[in-house]
Coordinates of C-alpha atoms in Angstrom, one line a residue:
M166 CA 1.6 -24.9 -32.2
T167 CA 0.7 -27.4 -29.7
N168 CA 0.6 -26.5 -26.0
K169 CA 3.4 -29.2 -25.9
A170 CA 5.8 -27.5 -28.7
Y171 CA 4.7 -24.3 -26.9
A172 CA 5.8 -25.6 -23.6
Q173 CA 8.7 -26.5 -24.9
A174 CA 9.3 -22.8 -26.1
G175 CA 9.0 -21.8 -22.5
V176 CA 5.3 -21.5 -22.0
D177 CA 3.1 -23.9 -20.2
I178 CA -1.2 -23.4 -20.6
A179 CA -1.7 -26.4 -19.1
L180 CA 0.1 -25.8 -16.1
K181 CA -1.0 -22.6 -15.5
E182 CA -4.9 -23.9 -15.5
T183 CA -3.9 -26.8 -13.2
L184 CA -2.4 -24.0 -10.6
L185 CA -5.6 -21.8 -10.6
R186 CA -8.5 -25.1 -10.8
S187 CA -6.5 -26.0 -7.7
L188 CA -6.9 -22.6 -5.9
K189 CA -10.3 -21.8 -6.7
P190 CA -11.1 -22.3 -3.1
E191 CA -9.2 -19.6 -2.1
L192 CA -10.1 -17.3 -4.8
K193 CA -13.8 -18.2 -4.3
K194 CA -13.7 -16.4 -0.8
A195 CA -12.2 -13.1 -2.1
S196 CA -15.3 -12.1 -3.9
R197 CA -18.5 -9.7 -3.3
P198 CA -22.2 -10.2 -4.0
E199 CA -22.2 -7.9 -6.9
V200 CA -19.5 -10.5 -8.7
I201 CA -21.5 -12.0 -11.5
G202 CA -19.8 -15.5 -12.3
G203 CA -16.5 -16.3 -11.3
I204 CA -12.7 -16.3 -12.4
G205 CA -12.0 -17.4 -16.3
A206 CA -14.0 -15.0 -18.3
F207 CA -12.8 -12.9 -20.6
G208 CA -13.6 -10.3 -18.5
G209 CA -14.3 -9.7 -14.7
L210 CA -18.5 -8.7 -14.3
F211 CA -19.6 -6.3 -11.2
D212 CA -23.4 -5.4 -11.3
I213 CA -22.7 -1.6 -9.7
S214 CA -26.7 -1.4 -9.7
K215 CA -26.5 -3.4 -6.3
L216 CA -24.4 -0.5 -5.0
K217 CA -26.3 1.9 -2.5
Y218 CA -24.9 5.2 -3.8
K219 CA -26.8 8.4 -4.6
Q220 CA -24.2 9.5 -6.7
P221 CA -21.4 6.8 -6.9
V222 CA -17.9 7.9 -8.2
L223 CA -15.5 5.2 -9.4
V224 CA -11.9 5.7 -8.1
S225 CA -9.2 3.4 -9.9
S226 CA -5.6 3.0 -9.3
T227 CA -2.5 0.8 -10.5
D228 CA 0.8 0.1 -9.0
S229 CA 3.3 -2.7 -9.1
V230 CA 5.4 -4.5 -5.7
G231 CA 8.8 -3.3 -7.5
T232 CA 12.0 -4.5 -6.9
K233 CA 10.7 -5.9 -3.2
L234 CA 10.4 -8.9 -5.4
K235 CA 14.1 -9.2 -5.6
V236 CA 14.3 -9.5 -1.8
A237 CA 11.7 -12.2 -1.6
T238 CA 13.4 -14.0 -4.5
L239 CA 16.7 -13.8 -2.3
A240 CA 15.0 -15.0 1.0
N241 CA 12.5 -17.5 -1.2
D242 CA 9.5 -16.2 1.0
H243 CA 6.6 -14.8 -1.1
S244 CA 3.8 -15.1 1.2
G245 CA 3.6 -11.7 2.0
V246 CA 4.0 -9.9 -1.4
G247 CA 0.1 -10.5 -2.6
A248 CA -0.9 -9.0 0.5
D249 CA 1.8 -5.7 -0.5
I250 CA 0.0 -4.7 -4.0
V251 CA -3.5 -5.3 -3.2
N252 CA -2.8 -3.2 0.4
H253 CA -1.0 -0.9 -1.4
C254 CA -3.6 -0.2 -4.4
L255 CA -6.4 -0.4 -1.7
N256 CA -4.6 2.6 0.1
D257 CA -4.1 5.0 -2.7
I258 CA -7.9 5.0 -3.1
A259 CA -9.2 4.8 0.4
V260 CA -7.2 8.5 0.6
M261 CA -10.3 9.7 -1.1
G262 CA -12.9 7.9 0.6
A263 CA -13.4 5.1 -1.6
E264 CA -14.6 1.8 -0.9
P265 CA -12.9 -0.4 -2.8
L266 CA -14.7 -3.1 -4.9
F267 CA -12.9 -4.9 -7.1
F268 CA -8.9 -6.1 -7.7
L269 CA -7.1 -7.6 -10.9
D270 CA -3.7 -8.8 -10.7
Y271 CA -1.0 -9.5 -13.2
F272 CA 1.9 -12.3 -12.8
A273 CA 4.5 -12.3 -15.1
S274 CA 7.8 -14.6 -15.3
D275 CA 9.8 -16.4 -17.3
K276 CA 8.3 -19.7 -16.4
L277 CA 5.5 -20.1 -14.1
S278 CA 7.1 -21.6 -10.4
P279 CA 4.2 -23.4 -9.1
E280 CA 5.2 -23.2 -5.4
I281 CA 6.0 -19.2 -6.1
F282 CA 2.5 -18.9 -8.0
T283 CA 0.2 -20.6 -5.5
A284 CA 2.0 -18.7 -2.7
V285 CA 1.4 -15.3 -4.3
L286 CA -2.4 -15.9 -5.1
K287 CA -2.8 -17.3 -2.0
S288 CA -1.7 -14.3 -0.1
L289 CA -3.5 -12.0 -2.9
A290 CA -6.6 -13.5 -2.2
K291 CA -6.2 -13.4 1.6
A292 CA -6.0 -10.1 1.5
C293 CA -8.6 -9.0 -0.7
E294 CA -11.3 -11.2 1.4
A295 CA -10.1 -9.3 4.7
A296 CA -10.9 -6.2 2.7
N297 CA -14.1 -7.2 1.3
C298 CA -12.6 -6.3 -2.1
A299 CA -13.7 -8.9 -4.8
L300 CA -10.7 -10.3 -6.8
I301 CA -12.1 -10.3 -10.3
G302 CA -9.6 -11.4 -12.6
G303 CA -5.9 -10.8 -13.8
E304 CA -3.6 -12.0 -15.7
T305 CA -0.8 -15.2 -15.5
A306 CA 1.7 -14.6 -18.6
E307 CA 5.3 -16.9 -19.2
L308 CA 7.4 -14.4 -20.8
P309 CA 10.6 -16.5 -21.6
G310 CA 13.0 -13.8 -22.8
V311 CA 11.6 -11.0 -21.3
Y312 CA 12.2 -11.9 -17.7
Q313 CA 15.6 -13.6 -16.3
P314 CA 15.3 -16.9 -15.1
G315 CA 13.8 -17.0 -11.5
E316 CA 12.5 -13.9 -11.7
Y317 CA 8.7 -12.4 -11.9
D318 CA 6.9 -9.4 -11.4
L319 CA 3.4 -8.6 -9.8
V320 CA 1.0 -5.6 -10.9
G321 CA -2.1 -4.6 -9.8
C322 CA -5.4 -2.6 -10.6
I323 CA -7.7 -1.8 -7.9
V324 CA -11.6 0.0 -8.8
G325 CA -13.5 1.4 -5.7
V326 CA -16.6 3.8 -5.5
V327 CA -17.1 6.8 -3.5
E328 CA -20.3 9.4 -3.3
R329 CA -19.7 12.5 -4.9
K330 CA -20.4 14.9 -1.8
R331 CA -17.8 11.9 0.2
I332 CA -14.8 12.6 -2.0
L333 CA -11.9 13.2 0.6
S334 CA -9.4 15.3 -1.9
G335 CA -8.2 17.9 0.5
E336 CA -9.9 21.2 -0.7
A337 CA -10.9 21.7 3.2
I338 CA -7.5 22.0 4.5
K339 CA -6.3 25.3 6.1
A340 CA -3.4 27.0 8.2
G341 CA -3.8 25.6 11.7
D342 CA -5.0 21.9 11.4
A343 CA -3.2 19.1 12.6
I344 CA -1.2 16.4 10.8
I345 CA -1.7 12.5 12.3
G346 CA 0.5 9.7 11.4
I347 CA -0.6 6.3 11.5
A348 CA 2.5 3.4 12.1
S349 CA 3.5 1.6 9.0
S350 CA 4.8 -2.4 9.3
G351 CA 8.2 -1.1 7.3
L352 CA 9.4 -0.2 4.5
H353 CA 6.2 -1.2 2.6
T354 CA 6.8 -1.4 -1.2
N355 CA 9.3 1.6 -1.5
G356 CA 13.0 2.3 -1.2
Y357 CA 13.8 -0.9 -2.1
S358 CA 16.4 -0.2 -4.7
L359 CA 18.4 1.9 -1.8
A360 CA 17.9 -0.5 0.9
R361 CA 18.9 -3.6 -1.2
K362 CA 22.2 -1.6 -2.1
I363 CA 23.0 -0.8 1.3
V364 CA 21.9 -4.4 3.1
F365 CA 23.3 -6.9 0.3
E366 CA 25.8 -4.9 -1.5
K367 CA 27.9 -2.8 0.6
L368 CA 27.1 -4.9 4.2
K369 CA 27.3 -8.7 2.2
M370 CA 24.5 -9.7 4.6
S371 CA 22.2 -12.5 3.9
P372 CA 18.2 -12.5 4.7
K373 CA 18.9 -15.1 7.8
D374 CA 21.0 -12.3 9.2
K375 CA 20.0 -10.4 12.3
I376 CA 19.5 -6.7 12.8
P377 CA 22.5 -5.5 15.0
G378 CA 20.9 -5.4 18.3
T379 CA 17.6 -7.1 17.4
K380 CA 16.5 -10.7 17.2
T381 CA 15.0 -9.9 13.6
S382 CA 16.6 -11.1 10.5
I383 CA 17.3 -8.6 7.8
G384 CA 14.8 -10.0 5.3
A385 CA 11.9 -10.5 7.8
A386 CA 12.1 -7.1 8.7
L387 CA 12.1 -6.1 4.9
L388 CA 9.3 -8.4 3.9
Q389 CA 7.1 -7.1 6.4
P390 CA 3.7 -6.6 4.3
H391 CA 2.6 -3.5 3.1
T392 CA -0.4 -2.2 5.9
N393 CA -3.7 -2.0 5.0
Y394 CA -5.5 1.5 6.0
S395 CA -8.7 0.9 4.3
T396 CA -10.5 -0.2 6.9
V397 CA -9.2 2.3 9.9
L398 CA -9.5 5.0 7.0
R399 CA -13.2 4.5 6.4
S400 CA -14.3 3.7 10.0
L401 CA -12.8 7.0 10.8
L402 CA -14.3 9.2 8.1
K403 CA -17.7 7.4 9.4
K404 CA -17.3 8.6 12.7
F405 CA -15.5 11.8 12.4
N406 CA -17.0 13.1 8.9
L407 CA -21.0 13.7 9.5
G408 CA -20.8 16.5 7.4
P409 CA -22.9 16.7 3.8
N410 CA -19.8 17.5 1.9
S411 CA -16.2 16.3 2.6
S412 CA -14.8 19.4 0.7
K413 CA -16.3 21.4 3.1
R414 CA -15.3 21.6 6.9
K415 CA -18.9 21.9 8.1
G416 CA -19.7 18.8 10.6
N417 CA -16.3 17.3 9.7
S418 CA -13.0 16.5 11.6
I419 CA -11.0 15.1 8.4
Y420 CA -10.1 16.9 5.7
G421 CA -7.0 15.1 3.7
A422 CA -5.4 11.5 3.7
A423 CA -1.9 10.9 2.3
H424 CA -0.3 7.6 1.5
I425 CA 3.3 7.7 2.0
T426 CA 4.6 5.5 -0.6
G427 CA 7.3 6.7 -3.3
G428 CA 8.3 10.1 -2.7
G429 CA 8.1 9.9 1.1
F430 CA 6.7 13.0 3.1
T431 CA 7.8 15.7 0.9
G432 CA 6.2 14.0 -2.4
N433 CA 2.8 12.9 -1.1
I434 CA 1.8 15.1 1.8
N435 CA 2.1 17.6 -0.8
R436 CA -0.5 16.4 -3.5
I437 CA -3.8 17.1 -1.0
L438 CA -2.6 20.5 0.0
P439 CA -4.0 23.5 -1.0
D440 CA -2.0 25.9 -3.1
I441 CA -1.9 28.7 -0.1
V442 CA -0.6 26.0 2.2
D443 CA 2.2 24.3 3.8
A444 CA 2.4 21.2 6.1
V445 CA 4.9 20.8 8.8
I446 CA 6.4 17.4 10.1
E447 CA 8.2 17.2 13.1
V448 CA 10.1 14.6 12.4
G449 CA 10.9 12.8 16.3
A450 CA 7.4 12.9 16.7
W451 CA 7.1 9.3 16.3
P452 CA 9.4 6.7 17.3
E453 CA 11.2 5.7 13.9
P454 CA 11.5 1.8 13.9
E455 CA 15.2 -0.1 14.1
L456 CA 15.4 -0.6 10.4
F457 CA 15.4 2.7 9.2
R458 CA 17.9 3.9 11.7
F459 CA 20.2 0.6 10.5
L460 CA 19.6 1.5 6.6
C461 CA 20.1 5.3 7.6
K462 CA 23.4 4.6 9.7
N463 CA 24.7 2.3 7.1
G464 CA 24.3 4.2 3.8
P465 CA 24.7 6.8 5.4
V466 CA 21.5 8.4 4.3
D467 CA 21.7 12.0 4.5
F468 CA 18.2 12.9 7.0
I469 CA 16.1 14.8 4.3
E470 CA 16.5 12.1 1.7
A471 CA 15.6 9.2 4.0
Y472 CA 12.2 11.4 4.4
E473 CA 11.7 11.6 0.7
V474 CA 12.6 8.0 0.0
W475 CA 11.1 5.7 3.2
N476 CA 7.9 5.8 5.1
M477 CA 10.1 6.3 8.2
G478 CA 8.0 4.3 10.3
V479 CA 4.4 6.6 9.6
A480 CA 2.8 5.5 6.1
M481 CA -0.7 6.9 6.2
T482 CA -1.1 11.0 7.4
L483 CA -4.5 12.4 8.3
V484 CA -5.0 16.4 8.2
V485 CA -7.2 16.4 11.1
N486 CA -9.2 19.6 13.1
Q487 CA -7.1 20.4 15.8
D488 CA -9.9 20.1 18.4
D489 CA -10.3 16.5 17.3
V490 CA -6.6 14.9 17.5
A491 CA -6.4 12.8 21.0
D492 CA -10.0 11.5 20.0
I493 CA -9.1 10.2 16.3
I494 CA -5.5 8.9 17.7
K495 CA -7.9 7.3 20.4
A496 CA -9.9 5.5 17.7
C497 CA -7.0 4.8 15.4
G498 CA -5.4 2.9 18.3
K499 CA -9.1 0.9 19.1
L500 CA -8.3 -0.3 15.6
G501 CA -5.3 -1.5 16.0
H502 CA -3.2 1.2 14.5
K503 CA -0.5 2.9 16.5
A504 CA -0.8 6.9 16.1
W505 CA 0.4 10.3 16.8
L506 CA 0.3 13.9 16.1
I507 CA 3.1 14.6 13.9
G508 CA 2.8 18.3 12.5
H509 CA 0.5 21.1 11.6
T510 CA -0.5 23.0 8.7
C511 CA 0.4 26.6 7.9
V512 CA 0.5 29.3 5.3
G513 CA 2.4 28.9 2.7
S514 CA 2.6 27.8 -1.1
G515 CA 1.7 23.7 -1.1
K516 CA 5.0 22.4 0.3
V517 CA 5.8 20.1 3.2
E518 CA 8.8 20.9 5.6
L519 CA 10.4 18.8 7.9
H520 CA 11.5 20.5 10.9
D521 CA 13.6 19.3 13.8
I522 CA 17.2 17.9 14.1
C523 CA 18.1 14.2 12.9
P524 CA 16.5 11.6 15.1
F525 CA 19.4 8.6 14.4

């Protein structure tokens, strides 16, 4: 079967190659000195011998943008979804203390749209470049009959590295520690099935409609790209964790970090807690963005469920030494991230409790 016949069947190989060639300047910026060769080989090559680690441990993660892509399609704005998947994956390995090395993407659609594909790849490359993470390769697939016309999926896989003694596992957490929350930019990449049902099905809003009482459109609010916490976390660990082993408290101030994604507070902070420690989150300790108030009011969404589904304005949490709370919050601010003291740990059984009354 020729390429022409294949294109008539719904798969245009020539178009994909043309688009990738046109994007080479952007893709080339998202590299590192350890990368051997360029994108286009059967596999990406990365020379780990150049890394200056004594006991390097590779850390990997994979995820998808999920149904946020439905909003991007509805609003015809695909400029941020590449950053969404890169930053989500970055954060998942950053909480373990890892430096990002390289990233691979999987873009699949019923039929390749040059405009959408170009916007997504540029966003991917820009986010990787900002994080000093090489976009080492990926896969672009046209799957007519699998995806509905106009639909696409975006998945990413990241690999990073951390010194074995610098792995941030939460093992050092004990009762009496403080919990700091770092601000999110919005829903990030979780809870969109519920948000879309409220906004587009129940309220019959369009992406251009303003959130009542604000100048922000619901489309713009929902499409805010996922925040990259990798840089701030690595900077904080370099400054506040000077001890020889991150699994111990000696010389360290940050004992654990949790990325608030699917499952919210109760389903993520518990992943780093020792079995004899609970986390208590003081709801109302930070200003919840208007978007979350709007969604909860119009769902309506129960107070507890909201904090189990969405990040509610805080998508990175740090368990730290009580004595260093002010300094860590100040350091976050200097790096461009708002942060608040939002809770503490106590004797328990590895659970997360939400305290205070519903803030909306």
